Amino acid sequence: MFAVVPDPIPARMKGLNRAEICDANFQQFVRDWEGPRAAAPAEDAPILHGSALDARGFRELFESQLISRHLDLMARVLRVQNKVFYTIGSSGHEGNAMVARVTRHTDPAFLHYRSGGFMAERFRKVPGMDPVMDSALSFAASADDPASGGRHKVWGSKPLWVLPQTSTIASHLPKALGTAIAIEHARRIGHALPVPADSIVVCSFGDASTNHATAQTAFNAAAYTAYQKLPAPVLFVCEDNGIGISVKTPEGWIARNFAHRPDLDYFAADGLDLGAGYGQVARAVEHCRRMRRPTFLHLRTVRLMGHAGTDFEIEWRALGELCAVEASDPLLRSAAIALQSGLMSKQDLLALYETTRARCFAAAEDADSRPRLTRLDDVMAPLAPYSPGPVHEEATRVPDAAARLAAFGSEAALPERQPPKHLAVQINQTLHDLFAKYPEALLFGEDVAKKGGVYTVTKGLQKAFGGRRVFNTLLDETTILGLAQGFANMGMLPLPEIQYLAYFHNAGDQIRGEAASLQFFSNGQYRNPMVVRIASLGYQRGFGGHFHNDNSIAALRDIPGIVIGCPSRGDDAATMLRTLTAMAKVDGRVCLFLEPIALYMAKDLYAAGDGGWSTTYPTPDQAMPFGEARVYDADATDLVVLTFGNGVPMSLRAARAIEAERGWRVRVVDLRWLLPLNEGEIARHVGECARVLVVDEGRRSAGVGEGIVTAIAEAGFGDVPLRRVVGADTFTPLAGAAFLVIPSEADIVTAALAMV
Ligand SMILES: Cc1ncc(C[n+]2csc(CCOP(=O)(O)OP(=O)(O)O)c2C)c(N)n1
Ligand SMILES: [Mg+2]
C-alpha cells in the first residue's frame, strides 16, 4: 500500500524490537513524504475529496490514534522497568476510534483489549477527562486507576459507559447482547433506563474470537431475536487483523461466515484508513441505531508489534510478512492524509507525534509514583459488599397491599392465609410477592412461562404479571446468564432460572468470569445484581440420571464474591429468597439459589401424612438473616449433624433412630447458606456438642463437607470425634443405582453409631 517494505531486509532490522521499528517507520515516512499537498481544508470541509469525514473530525481521530499508539510504545519501554504491567496493545487497531466517534458516550460499550483508539476518542465526549492519564494509571496498576482501582489493566469508565472487560475472549458478547435487549425491554415494562432510549450497545472483539462458542451463541441469539422482529440494537465490531496470537484466520473467513448470515446485518469498513472507513463505520452505526437490529461491522485492521510485549513474532513469522504488515500501519495512512490534505506540515506532524509521546511518558511516570494496592483488604473491598442493616430493611419491606391483592387475586387467597404447603408452592408464592414488590423484576429461562418450569415452580407467574416480565428464552444457558447481566446493567432485577444444576456448568463462565467479577474489576462502580434460581441436587425418584441429579456445588463454591443459598423447606425458601433479592438490590450481589428438586413436593417428614415438611407461608415482613442456620433440637449436645438440602430431613429422621439406639440427643443444623459458609456458627455448634457428623450430599472431593471440616479444624476442634457422610466421587447413574452413590439415612445412622 505505502512503500515501506524494505527489500532486501537490511540486516540491522533483524534484531530490532518491532515496536521500535514501527516508531521509526512513522517518523521516516513523514520525513520522506513527497506527495502532492493541497491547500489546508476548512474545519468542516471533507478531509479528502469525497470523504464523509471533515477536517476537524480527522484531526481529532488522528490525535486519538496517536495517543493510543504512544500508550503502546510507552508500555513496551516501561514494562521492562516494572512501571507498567501490561503490554497487549492496540497498534494497528487505532481505526476503532471511528466507532467511538460515531457512537455516543452513553452507548454502553464492551470492548476488545485493543481499544486504545476507541477509548481516546470516547474521552472527548465528556469534557474535562484525560484519556492519557486515566489509561496510564490502569497500565501502572495504580490504586488511583479510575477504571479498576488498580485491579487490572482494563478499558473501562463509569462516566463513559465502558463496562470493564477482562481478557477472556468472547465472554462479553452474551452480556452485550443482553444489554441491547434490555434497552428495548425497559420500555415494555415501563422501566426508566440509565441511558437514552435510542442507545445502542457497542461490542468489539477479534477475528479469531468469532469462532468461540460464546461468541457464536451471542450471534445466534441476536439473530434469533431479530428473526422474530424483536429489537436488539447491538453493534458487533469484529476487528479483523487476520490472526489470533500465532494462528492465522483463513483468508476471507470472516466475510464468508458473516456477510450473509440471516438477521445479522453485515457492514464492512476499512479500519486502516480514516478517510475511507469513516463513512462506512457511520453507516453501520446509523443502521444499528435506526433499525434496532443486530449489526456486524467487519473492521479491517492489522496487528503491529506482536500479540503482546512477550510475543517475539520475529521468532516464528517470516520477516517479509512482518514488514508487509508494518507497511500497512494505519498511522502511516493517517499521516499521508494529514499531509496530502494540507491539514498539517511535516513539522507539525512530527511535533504532534513527539508531544503525544512525551505526554504518555509523563503520565506513566506520574502514575508510577502513585500508590498501588498493597493490602488484601483493599484488593477485596469491592468484591462482596454487604450492608446488613439496609439489606434487612429491604428484605422485610412489605410490598404494596394493592399489588399483593392483584398478584394473589383476593384477601382470602393471600398465601399466609393458606394451610401449610410444600417447598415448590412456597417458592412460587414468594416469587409472586417479589414480583408485586419489584416492578423491575424479570423471570426468564427455559420453559418457565406457561408451563411454569419443569417442576411448575413458576406456574401462574406469567398469567399474573404478563409475558413481558415472565418469558421463555431460547435453549442456551450462556444466553440466559448473558441476558441476566444485560438486564442488570440497565437497572432491572433479573431472576433467571437454570433448569438443572448440571446445565449451569456449561455456562458457568458467565457467572465465574463475568457477572461475579464486575464489581471487582470496576472497583464497585458497576454492578450486575441478580438472583439465579437453579433446580439442584439429587434424590429424585421421578426423573433420574446424572443430569437431573447434579450435586456439584464444588463448581460454584470457589467463585469469588457470589452468595449461595440452599433452603430445605418452604418457609426458609421464602425468607431466604427475600434476603437474596435484597442483597442483589442493596449491594448489587450475584446470588445463586439452589432449589433441592427432591424436596419440591415433600410434604411429610417422619411418616406419610404427618405434614411434617409442610410449612406456613411467612408474611412478607419476615426475612432470613444472611448466614443464619436453622437449628433443630438446639439443646441437644450428644451429637451435632451439620448438613443442608436433602440432608436435613434425612438427618432429622436418622436422629430418631440414633436416639432410639444410643439414647443420644441429636442436634441437626441446617446451614442453609453454602457460600460463604458461616464458620462461626459451625464452630459454635461443634463447641457445644460431643460429636460431629457432617452430612453432605455432594461429592466427597471438594464438596461443602470439606469446607465444614476445615472450619471445624481451624476453629481448634481438631480432636472432636467427627465423621463425614458424603456422596461418592462418581457420576450419578439411572434408576435405583442412583441411591448407591449418595448418602442414605442408613448411612447417617451407621456413621453416628460408629462414633464413641
Ligand atoms: C476463552 C479464551 N481462550 C483463550 C484465550 C487466550 N487468547 C488471548 S487472545 C487470543 C487470540 C485472540 O485473537 P483475536 O480474537 O483475533 O484477537 P486479536 O488478539 O487478534 O486482536 C487467545 C487465544 C483467551 N483470552 N480466552
Ligand atoms: Mg485477530
mmCIF file of N, CA, C and O in Angstrom, residues 18 54 124 170 184 201 222 228 262 387 407 412 503:
data_model
loop_
_atom_site.group_PDB
_atom_site.id
_atom_site.type_symbol
_atom_site.label_atom_id
_atom_site.label_comp_id
_atom_site.label_asym_id
_atom_site.label_seq_id
_atom_site.Cartn_x
_atom_site.Cartn_y
_atom_site.Cartn_z
ATOM 1 N N ARG A 18 10.222 -4.800 17.324
ATOM 2 C CA ARG A 18 9.283 -4.328 16.284
ATOM 3 C C ARG A 18 8.570 -3.037 16.696
ATOM 4 O O ARG A 18 8.090 -2.299 15.842
ATOM 5 N N ASP A 54 -14.880 15.198 8.016
ATOM 6 C CA ASP A 54 -14.391 16.559 7.817
ATOM 7 C C ASP A 54 -13.029 16.731 8.491
ATOM 8 O O ASP A 54 -12.540 15.844 9.188
ATOM 9 N N ARG A 124 -13.272 12.219 24.500
ATOM 10 C CA ARG A 124 -13.593 13.578 24.056
ATOM 11 C C ARG A 124 -15.031 13.961 24.359
ATOM 12 O O ARG A 124 -15.379 15.126 24.363
ATOM 13 N N ALA A 170 -14.374 -13.344 23.914
ATOM 14 C CA ALA A 170 -15.762 -13.668 23.558
ATOM 15 C C ALA A 170 -16.741 -13.692 24.727
ATOM 16 O O ALA A 170 -17.945 -13.697 24.514
ATOM 17 N N GLU A 184 -34.238 -2.163 24.997
ATOM 18 C CA GLU A 184 -35.554 -2.182 24.359
ATOM 19 C C GLU A 184 -36.637 -2.688 25.301
ATOM 20 O O GLU A 184 -37.771 -2.233 25.262
ATOM 21 N N VAL A 201 -25.687 -0.747 21.782
ATOM 22 C CA VAL A 201 -24.581 -1.329 22.540
ATOM 23 C C VAL A 201 -23.439 -1.638 21.578
ATOM 24 O O VAL A 201 -23.662 -2.213 20.503
ATOM 25 N N ALA A 222 -28.720 -13.248 18.884
ATOM 26 C CA ALA A 222 -29.066 -11.942 18.306
ATOM 27 C C ALA A 222 -29.947 -12.138 17.077
ATOM 28 O O ALA A 222 -30.986 -11.483 16.918
ATOM 29 N N GLN A 228 -37.475 -12.800 14.971
ATOM 30 C CA GLN A 228 -38.839 -12.667 15.498
ATOM 31 C C GLN A 228 -39.297 -11.210 15.510
ATOM 32 O O GLN A 228 -40.248 -10.863 16.194
ATOM 33 N N PRO A 262 -28.337 -14.696 8.004
ATOM 34 C CA PRO A 262 -29.671 -14.107 8.136
ATOM 35 C C PRO A 262 -29.801 -13.388 9.477
ATOM 36 O O PRO A 262 -29.324 -13.879 10.499
ATOM 37 N N SER A 387 -24.248 -4.877 53.327
ATOM 38 C CA SER A 387 -24.736 -3.865 54.270
ATOM 39 C C SER A 387 -25.890 -4.470 55.050
ATOM 40 O O SER A 387 -27.037 -4.414 54.598
ATOM 41 N N ALA A 407 -51.792 -9.620 42.707
ATOM 42 C CA ALA A 407 -50.963 -10.797 42.401
ATOM 43 C C ALA A 407 -51.651 -12.089 42.838
ATOM 44 O O ALA A 407 -51.583 -13.106 42.136
ATOM 45 N N ALA A 412 -58.531 -13.490 50.627
ATOM 46 C CA ALA A 412 -58.612 -14.879 51.090
ATOM 47 C C ALA A 412 -57.529 -15.745 50.461
ATOM 48 O O ALA A 412 -57.131 -16.761 51.029
ATOM 49 N N TYR A 503 -26.736 -28.039 34.046
ATOM 50 C CA TYR A 503 -26.701 -27.167 32.877
ATOM 51 C C TYR A 503 -26.176 -25.777 33.208
ATOM 52 O O TYR A 503 -25.982 -24.952 32.324
#
